[in-house]
Coordinates of C-alpha atoms in Angstrom, one line a residue:
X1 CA -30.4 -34.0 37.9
X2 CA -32.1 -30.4 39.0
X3 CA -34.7 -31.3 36.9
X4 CA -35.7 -34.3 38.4
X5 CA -34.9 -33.1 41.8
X6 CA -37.6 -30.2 41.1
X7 CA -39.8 -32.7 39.5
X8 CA -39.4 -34.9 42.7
X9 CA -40.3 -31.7 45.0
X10 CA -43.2 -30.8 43.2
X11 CA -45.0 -34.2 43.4
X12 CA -44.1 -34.2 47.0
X13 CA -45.9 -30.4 47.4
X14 CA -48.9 -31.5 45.3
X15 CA -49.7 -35.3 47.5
X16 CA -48.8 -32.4 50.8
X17 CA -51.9 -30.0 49.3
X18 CA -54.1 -33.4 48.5
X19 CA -53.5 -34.8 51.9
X20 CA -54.0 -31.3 53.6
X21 CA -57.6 -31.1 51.2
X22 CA -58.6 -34.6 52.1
X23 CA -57.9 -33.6 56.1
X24 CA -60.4 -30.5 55.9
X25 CA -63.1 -32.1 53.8
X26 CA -62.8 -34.9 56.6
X27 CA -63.4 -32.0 58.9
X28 CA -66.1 -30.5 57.3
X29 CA -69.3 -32.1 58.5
X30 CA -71.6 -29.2 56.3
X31 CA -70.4 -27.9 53.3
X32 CA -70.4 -24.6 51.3
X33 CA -72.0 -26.4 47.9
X34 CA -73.2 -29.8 47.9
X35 CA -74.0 -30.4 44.1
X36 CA -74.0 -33.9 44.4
X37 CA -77.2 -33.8 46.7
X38 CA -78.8 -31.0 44.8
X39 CA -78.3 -33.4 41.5
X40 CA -79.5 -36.7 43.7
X41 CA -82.5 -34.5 44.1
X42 CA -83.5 -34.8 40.3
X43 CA -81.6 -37.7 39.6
X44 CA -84.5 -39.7 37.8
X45 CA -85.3 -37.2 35.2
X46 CA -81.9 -35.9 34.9
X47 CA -80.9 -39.8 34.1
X48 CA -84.6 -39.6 31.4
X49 CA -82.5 -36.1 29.8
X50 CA -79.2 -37.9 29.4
X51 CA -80.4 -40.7 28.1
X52 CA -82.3 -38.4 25.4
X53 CA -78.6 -36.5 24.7
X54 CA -76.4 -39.9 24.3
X55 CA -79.2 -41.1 21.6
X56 CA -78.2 -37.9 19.5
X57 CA -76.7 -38.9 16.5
X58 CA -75.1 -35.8 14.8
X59 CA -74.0 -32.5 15.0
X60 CA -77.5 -31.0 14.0
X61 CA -79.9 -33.1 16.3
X62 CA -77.0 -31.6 19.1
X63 CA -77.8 -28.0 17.9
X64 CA -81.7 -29.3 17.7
X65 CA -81.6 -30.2 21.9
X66 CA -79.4 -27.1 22.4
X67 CA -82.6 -25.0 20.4
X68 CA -85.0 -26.9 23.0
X69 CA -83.1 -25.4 25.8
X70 CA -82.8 -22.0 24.7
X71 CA -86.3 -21.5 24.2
X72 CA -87.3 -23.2 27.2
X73 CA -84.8 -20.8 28.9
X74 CA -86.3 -18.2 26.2
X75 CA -89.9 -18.7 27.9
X76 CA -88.8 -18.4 31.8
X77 CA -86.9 -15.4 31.6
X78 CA -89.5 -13.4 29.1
X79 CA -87.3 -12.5 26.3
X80 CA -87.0 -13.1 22.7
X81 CA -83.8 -14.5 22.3
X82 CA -81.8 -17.0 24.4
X83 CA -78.6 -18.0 23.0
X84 CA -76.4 -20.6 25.1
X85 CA -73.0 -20.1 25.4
X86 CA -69.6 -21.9 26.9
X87 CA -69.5 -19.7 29.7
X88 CA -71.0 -16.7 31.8
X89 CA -67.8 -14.3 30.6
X90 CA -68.0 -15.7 27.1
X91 CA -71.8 -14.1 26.7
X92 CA -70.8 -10.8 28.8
X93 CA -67.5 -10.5 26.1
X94 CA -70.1 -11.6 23.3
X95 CA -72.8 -9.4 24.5
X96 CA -70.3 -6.5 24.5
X97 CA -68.7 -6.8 21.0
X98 CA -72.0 -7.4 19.5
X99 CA -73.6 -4.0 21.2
X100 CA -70.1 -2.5 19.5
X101 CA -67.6 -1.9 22.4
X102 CA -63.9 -2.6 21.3
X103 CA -60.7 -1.4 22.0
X104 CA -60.4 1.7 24.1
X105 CA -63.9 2.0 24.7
X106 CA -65.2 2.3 28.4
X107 CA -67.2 0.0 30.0
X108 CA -68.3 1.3 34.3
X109 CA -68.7 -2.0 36.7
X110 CA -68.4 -2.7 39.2
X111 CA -65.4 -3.1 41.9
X112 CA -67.1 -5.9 44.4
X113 CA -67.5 -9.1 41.8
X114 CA -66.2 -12.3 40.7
X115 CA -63.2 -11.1 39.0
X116 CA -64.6 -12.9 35.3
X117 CA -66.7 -9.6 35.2
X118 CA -63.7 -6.8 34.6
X119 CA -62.1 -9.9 32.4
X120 CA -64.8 -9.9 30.2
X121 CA -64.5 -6.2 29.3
X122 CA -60.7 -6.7 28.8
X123 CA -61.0 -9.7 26.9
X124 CA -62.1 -7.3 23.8
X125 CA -59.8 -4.5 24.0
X126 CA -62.0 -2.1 26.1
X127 CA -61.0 -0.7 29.8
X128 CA -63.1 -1.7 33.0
X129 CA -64.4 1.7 35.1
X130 CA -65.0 1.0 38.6
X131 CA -68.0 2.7 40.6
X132 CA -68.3 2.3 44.1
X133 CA -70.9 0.3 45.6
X134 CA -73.9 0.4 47.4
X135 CA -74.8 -1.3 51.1
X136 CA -76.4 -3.9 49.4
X137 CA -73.0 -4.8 47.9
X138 CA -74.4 -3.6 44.0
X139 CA -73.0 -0.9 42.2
X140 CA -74.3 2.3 42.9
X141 CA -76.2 4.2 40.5
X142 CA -75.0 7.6 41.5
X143 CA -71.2 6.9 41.6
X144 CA -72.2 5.7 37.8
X145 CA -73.4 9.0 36.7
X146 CA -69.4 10.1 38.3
X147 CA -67.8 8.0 36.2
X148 CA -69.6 8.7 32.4
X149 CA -67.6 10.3 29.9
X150 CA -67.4 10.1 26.1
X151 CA -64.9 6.9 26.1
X152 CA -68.0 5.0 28.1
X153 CA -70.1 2.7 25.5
X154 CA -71.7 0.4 28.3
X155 CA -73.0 -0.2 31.6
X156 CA -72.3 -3.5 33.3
X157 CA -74.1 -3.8 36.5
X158 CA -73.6 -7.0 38.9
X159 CA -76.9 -8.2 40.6
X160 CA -74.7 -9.6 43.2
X161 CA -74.9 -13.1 45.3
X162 CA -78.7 -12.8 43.7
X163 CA -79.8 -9.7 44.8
X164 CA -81.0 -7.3 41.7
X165 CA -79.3 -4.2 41.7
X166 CA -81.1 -0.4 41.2
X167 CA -81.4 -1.6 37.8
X168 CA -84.0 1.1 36.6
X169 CA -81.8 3.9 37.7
X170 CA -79.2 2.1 35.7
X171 CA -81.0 2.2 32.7
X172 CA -82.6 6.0 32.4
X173 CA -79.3 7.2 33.5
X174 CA -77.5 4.9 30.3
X175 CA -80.1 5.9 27.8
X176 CA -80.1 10.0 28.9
X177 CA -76.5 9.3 28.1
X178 CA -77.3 7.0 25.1
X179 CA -75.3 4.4 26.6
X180 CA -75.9 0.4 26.1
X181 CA -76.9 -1.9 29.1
X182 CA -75.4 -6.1 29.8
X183 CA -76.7 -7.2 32.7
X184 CA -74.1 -9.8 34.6
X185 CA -77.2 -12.0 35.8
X186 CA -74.6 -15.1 36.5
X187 CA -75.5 -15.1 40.2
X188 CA -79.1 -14.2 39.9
X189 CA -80.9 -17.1 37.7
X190 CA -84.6 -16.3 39.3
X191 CA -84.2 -13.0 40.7
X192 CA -86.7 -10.2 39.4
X193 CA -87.0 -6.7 40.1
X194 CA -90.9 -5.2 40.7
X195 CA -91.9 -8.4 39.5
X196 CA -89.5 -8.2 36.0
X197 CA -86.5 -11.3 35.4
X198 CA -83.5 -9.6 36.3
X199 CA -81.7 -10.0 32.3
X200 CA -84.8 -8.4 30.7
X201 CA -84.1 -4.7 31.5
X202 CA -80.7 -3.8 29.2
X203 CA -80.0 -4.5 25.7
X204 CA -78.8 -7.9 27.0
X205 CA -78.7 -10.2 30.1
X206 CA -76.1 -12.6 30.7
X207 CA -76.3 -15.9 32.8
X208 CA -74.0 -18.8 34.3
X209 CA -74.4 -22.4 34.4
X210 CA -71.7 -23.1 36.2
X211 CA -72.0 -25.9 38.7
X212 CA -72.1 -23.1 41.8
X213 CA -75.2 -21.2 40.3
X214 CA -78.7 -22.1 41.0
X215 CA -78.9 -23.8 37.2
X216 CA -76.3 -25.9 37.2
X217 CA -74.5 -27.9 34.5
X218 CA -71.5 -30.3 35.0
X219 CA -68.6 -27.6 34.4
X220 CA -69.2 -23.9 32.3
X221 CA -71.8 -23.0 30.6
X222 CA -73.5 -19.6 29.8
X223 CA -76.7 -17.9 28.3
X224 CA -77.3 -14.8 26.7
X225 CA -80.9 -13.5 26.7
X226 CA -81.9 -10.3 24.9
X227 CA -84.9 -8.8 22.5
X228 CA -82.5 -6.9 19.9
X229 CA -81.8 -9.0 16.7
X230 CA -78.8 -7.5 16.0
X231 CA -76.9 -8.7 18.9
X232 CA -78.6 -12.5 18.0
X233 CA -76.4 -12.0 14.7
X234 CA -73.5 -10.9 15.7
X235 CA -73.4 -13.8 18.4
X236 CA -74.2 -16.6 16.8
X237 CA -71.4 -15.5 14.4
X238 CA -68.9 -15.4 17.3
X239 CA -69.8 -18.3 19.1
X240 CA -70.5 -21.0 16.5
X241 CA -67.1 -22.6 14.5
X242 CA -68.9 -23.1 11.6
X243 CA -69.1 -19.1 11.2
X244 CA -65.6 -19.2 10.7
X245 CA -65.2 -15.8 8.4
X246 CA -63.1 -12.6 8.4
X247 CA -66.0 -10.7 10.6
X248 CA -65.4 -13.5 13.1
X249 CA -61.6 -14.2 12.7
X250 CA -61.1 -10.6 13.1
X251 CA -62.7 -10.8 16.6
X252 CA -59.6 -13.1 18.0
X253 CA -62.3 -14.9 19.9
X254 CA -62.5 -18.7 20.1
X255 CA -66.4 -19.9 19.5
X256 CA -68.0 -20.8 22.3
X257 CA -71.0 -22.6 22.4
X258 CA -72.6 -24.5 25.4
X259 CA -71.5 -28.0 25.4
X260 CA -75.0 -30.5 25.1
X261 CA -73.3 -33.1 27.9
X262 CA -74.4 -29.7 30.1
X263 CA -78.0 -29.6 28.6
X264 CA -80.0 -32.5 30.7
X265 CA -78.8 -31.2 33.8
X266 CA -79.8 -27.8 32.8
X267 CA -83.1 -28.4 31.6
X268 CA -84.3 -30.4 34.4
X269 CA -83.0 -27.7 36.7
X270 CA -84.5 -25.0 35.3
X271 CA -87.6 -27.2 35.0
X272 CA -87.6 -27.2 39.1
X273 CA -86.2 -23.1 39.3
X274 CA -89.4 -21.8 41.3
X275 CA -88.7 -25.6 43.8
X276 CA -85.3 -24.2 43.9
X277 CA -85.7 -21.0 44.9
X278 CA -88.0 -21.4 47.6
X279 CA -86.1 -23.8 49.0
X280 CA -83.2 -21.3 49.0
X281 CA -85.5 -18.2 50.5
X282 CA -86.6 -20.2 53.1
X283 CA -83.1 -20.6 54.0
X284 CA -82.6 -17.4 53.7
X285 CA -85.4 -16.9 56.2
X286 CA -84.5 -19.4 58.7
X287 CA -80.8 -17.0 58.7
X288 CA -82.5 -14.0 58.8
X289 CA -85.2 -15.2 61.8
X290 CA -82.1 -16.7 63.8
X291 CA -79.9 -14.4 63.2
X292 CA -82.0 -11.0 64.2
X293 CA -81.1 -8.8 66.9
X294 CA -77.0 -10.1 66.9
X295 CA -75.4 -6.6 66.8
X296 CA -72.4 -7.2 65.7
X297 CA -74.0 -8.4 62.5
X298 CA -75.7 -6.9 59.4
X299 CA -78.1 -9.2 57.7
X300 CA -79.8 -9.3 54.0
X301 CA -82.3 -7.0 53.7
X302 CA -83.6 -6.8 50.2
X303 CA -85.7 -4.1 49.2
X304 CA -89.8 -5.1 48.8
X305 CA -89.5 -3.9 45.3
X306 CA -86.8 -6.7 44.2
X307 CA -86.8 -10.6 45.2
X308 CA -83.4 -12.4 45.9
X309 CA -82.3 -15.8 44.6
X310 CA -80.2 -16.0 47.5
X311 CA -77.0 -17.6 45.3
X312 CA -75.2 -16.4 48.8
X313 CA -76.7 -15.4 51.7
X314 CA -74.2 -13.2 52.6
X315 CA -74.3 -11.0 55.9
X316 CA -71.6 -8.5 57.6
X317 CA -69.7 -9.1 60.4
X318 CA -67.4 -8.0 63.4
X319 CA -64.1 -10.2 63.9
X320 CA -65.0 -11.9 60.7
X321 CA -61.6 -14.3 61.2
X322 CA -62.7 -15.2 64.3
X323 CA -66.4 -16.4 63.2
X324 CA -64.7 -18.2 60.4
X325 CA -62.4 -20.0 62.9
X326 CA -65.3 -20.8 64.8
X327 CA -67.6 -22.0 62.6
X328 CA -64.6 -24.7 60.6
X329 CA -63.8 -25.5 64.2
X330 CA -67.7 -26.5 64.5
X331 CA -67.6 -28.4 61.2
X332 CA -69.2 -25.7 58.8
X333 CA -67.5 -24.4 55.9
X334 CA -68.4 -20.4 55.8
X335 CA -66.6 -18.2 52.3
X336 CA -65.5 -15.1 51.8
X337 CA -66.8 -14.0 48.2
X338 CA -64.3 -11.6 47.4
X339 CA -61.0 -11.5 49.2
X340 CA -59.4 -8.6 47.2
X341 CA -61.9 -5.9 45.4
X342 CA -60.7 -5.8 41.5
X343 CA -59.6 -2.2 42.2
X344 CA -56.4 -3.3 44.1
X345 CA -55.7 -6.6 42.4
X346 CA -52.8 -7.0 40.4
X347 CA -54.5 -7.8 37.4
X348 CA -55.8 -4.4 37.2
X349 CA -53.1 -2.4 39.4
X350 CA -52.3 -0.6 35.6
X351 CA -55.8 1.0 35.7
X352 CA -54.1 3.3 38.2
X353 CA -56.5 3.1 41.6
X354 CA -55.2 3.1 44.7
X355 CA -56.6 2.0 48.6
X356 CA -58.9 4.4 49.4
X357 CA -60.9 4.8 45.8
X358 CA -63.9 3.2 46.9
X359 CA -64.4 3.2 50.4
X360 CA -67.7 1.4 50.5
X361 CA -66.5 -1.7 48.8
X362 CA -63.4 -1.5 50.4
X363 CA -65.2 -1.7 54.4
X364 CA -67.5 -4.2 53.1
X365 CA -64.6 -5.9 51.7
X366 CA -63.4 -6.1 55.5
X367 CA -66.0 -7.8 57.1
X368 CA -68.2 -9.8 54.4
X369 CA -69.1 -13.7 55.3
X370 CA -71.6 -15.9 53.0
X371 CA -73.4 -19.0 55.0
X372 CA -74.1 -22.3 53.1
X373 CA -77.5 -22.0 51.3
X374 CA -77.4 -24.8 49.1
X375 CA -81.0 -26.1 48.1
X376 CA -80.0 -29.1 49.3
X377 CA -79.0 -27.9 52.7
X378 CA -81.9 -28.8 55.2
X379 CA -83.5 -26.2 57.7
X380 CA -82.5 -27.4 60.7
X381 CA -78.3 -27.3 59.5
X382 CA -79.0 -23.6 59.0
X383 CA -80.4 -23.3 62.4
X384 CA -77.5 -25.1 63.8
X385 CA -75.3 -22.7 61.9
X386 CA -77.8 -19.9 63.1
X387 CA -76.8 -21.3 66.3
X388 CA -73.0 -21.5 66.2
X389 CA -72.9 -17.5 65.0
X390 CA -74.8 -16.4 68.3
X391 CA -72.6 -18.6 70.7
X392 CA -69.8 -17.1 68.8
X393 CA -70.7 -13.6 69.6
X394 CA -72.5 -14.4 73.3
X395 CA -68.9 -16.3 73.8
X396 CA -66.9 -13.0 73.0
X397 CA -69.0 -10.4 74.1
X398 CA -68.8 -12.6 77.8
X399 CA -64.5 -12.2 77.7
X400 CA -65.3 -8.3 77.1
X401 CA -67.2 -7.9 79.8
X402 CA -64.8 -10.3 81.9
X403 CA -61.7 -8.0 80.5

């Protein structure tokens, strides 16, 4: 009897959370991520690319298109090796354990990223070693240098919401200290530092296709790009089942290679990456134009030494709840990328840091807001978002005054 009264209670909750999703979508007149409009706007030879993968007729014309992708990808981000993967944390974990970091090593990261990041150094044994960040929300390369010791084996800087990180400084201060170099790339497919592809500056680069990146697939998918043969061996061992062998059983790892129903979407995409991202830095401009001389904001301002792919455009602002409020009220669906820093969540809480660690990430952690920049998004829906953040603060600043 409980257990079909529970059963009973918990259908009720989940048609509760449908209705209450279906109510806010209703709501929403412009969304975060739209990828069924950024798909409709290759449909044709997206539809040409499937077509191509549903006439494959075995397992090695699969791993022949899969080839055709990595060395297409191989070509646009100027490295050797590409090797496609399930996910974005499968080829950081991969990229780790074939650069030889394993249980109790050290790797430092960052404390302001998706949370897949620190997961993907615990995932094989090692510990995560946050450094505070910088104010252009990256790790910063002098809280690094605090943090090396002999336990540290990597580096894993985060070229956050598309912006590239002080990647050089990264990578004298790892090889002074003969330290290796991944590159969590997931949000930054496009992004280049002094001209260079963000991916192409540590021993390895690691990418995500999942449908929120600017290369999109249908779910997960990842890519691994790097000029060190070594690490091409060891992960085609850990990511293919066929290599199923003591050096790849002993990694407890499940394979994880990119799924081909991903690959025509991919392709095509990454095909069209310049399109793509200057459609998403004009947004970014159209913000930044708008949005200039609003003091209770900070805006973007990457350096003229790096270019953005703008995955978020994501500015700083006073009475963040408030502007939130607003803009749902209005119809626009605004995100806070991240809610908690990894530091204090309680997936890491046995690390041992405490409120306070990293004050940088912690105030930015307070005020953060990312606007919707899909590719698909037209100009004049950021202007009208543009315009909803200055009547916002015109609006409050007039009750102040009032008060």
């Amino acid at each position: 009897m409980t257990t079909v009264y529970l059963k009973g209670i918990s259908q009720a909750l989940n048609l509760l959370k449908a209705r209450a999703k279906k109510y806010k979508r209703a709501l929403i007149k412009i969304t975060f991520d739209d990828f069924a409009e950024e798909n409709v706007l290759f449909i044709d030879e997206i539809a040409d690319e499937l077509e191509k993968a549903l006439k494959l007729r075995d397992l090695c014309e699969f791993e022949v298109y899969r080839k055709e992708f990595e060395a297409q990808s191989s070509d646009y981000f100027a490295c050797p090796y590409a090797l496609a993967t399930s996910s974005g944390t499968a080829a950081l974990s991969f990229s780790l354990t074939a650069l030889g970091v394993g249980p109790g090593d050290q790797v430092i990261t960052t404390p302001h990223t998706y949370i897949a990041t620190a997961l993907s150094i615990s995932d094989i044994g090692a510990v995560p070693v946050f450094a505070d960040i910088g104010k252009d929300f990256n790790i910063d390369p002098a809280e690094i240098g605090k943090k090396i010791s002999p336990r540290v084996k990597a580096i894993l800087p985060v070229h956050l919401y598309g912006l590239p990180c002080r990647i050089k400084e990264i990578c004298v201060l790892a090889k002074k200290h003969g330290i290796r170099v991944v590159e969590d790339c997931c949000q930054a497919q496009g992004a280049s530092f002094e001209g260079r592809p963000v991916g192409s500056f540590g021993e390895a680069g690691c990418f995500s296709f999942h449908p929120t990146k600017i290369v999109s697939g249908l779910g997960d998918g990842g890519m691994i790009i790097t000029s060190e043969t070594a690490v091409v061996k060891k992960v085609e061992k850990l990511r293919e089942a066929f290599f199923n062998d003591k050096e790849t059983l002993k990694s407890l790892k499940t394979p994880a290679s990119l799924d081909v129903v991903h690959i025509p979407f991919l392709k095509v995409k990454l095909r069209h990456i310049d399109e793509i991202l200057e459609k998403k830095r004009s947004l970014a401009g159209v913000y930044s134009s708008l949005l200039a001389g609003i003091p209770e904001i900070v805006l973007p301002r990457p350096e003229s030494n790096v270019a953005s792919s703008f995955r978020n455009y994501t500015i700083m602002a006073e009475n963040r709840g408030g502007l939130l409020r607003h803009l749902l009220s209005k119809g626009i669906e605004a995100k806070i990328f991240y809610d908690i820093p990894l530091h204090l969540r309680r997936e890491f809480l046995h690390l041992g840091y405490r409120k306070g660690d990293f004050p940088v990430c912690e105030r930015i952690y307070e005020e953060i807001i990312s606007l919707p920049i899909s590719y698909a998004l037209k100009p004049e829906k950021a202007a009208e978002i543009a315009e909803e953040i200055r009547r916002f603060y015109e609006t409050l600043r007039a009750h102040k005054l009032a008060n």
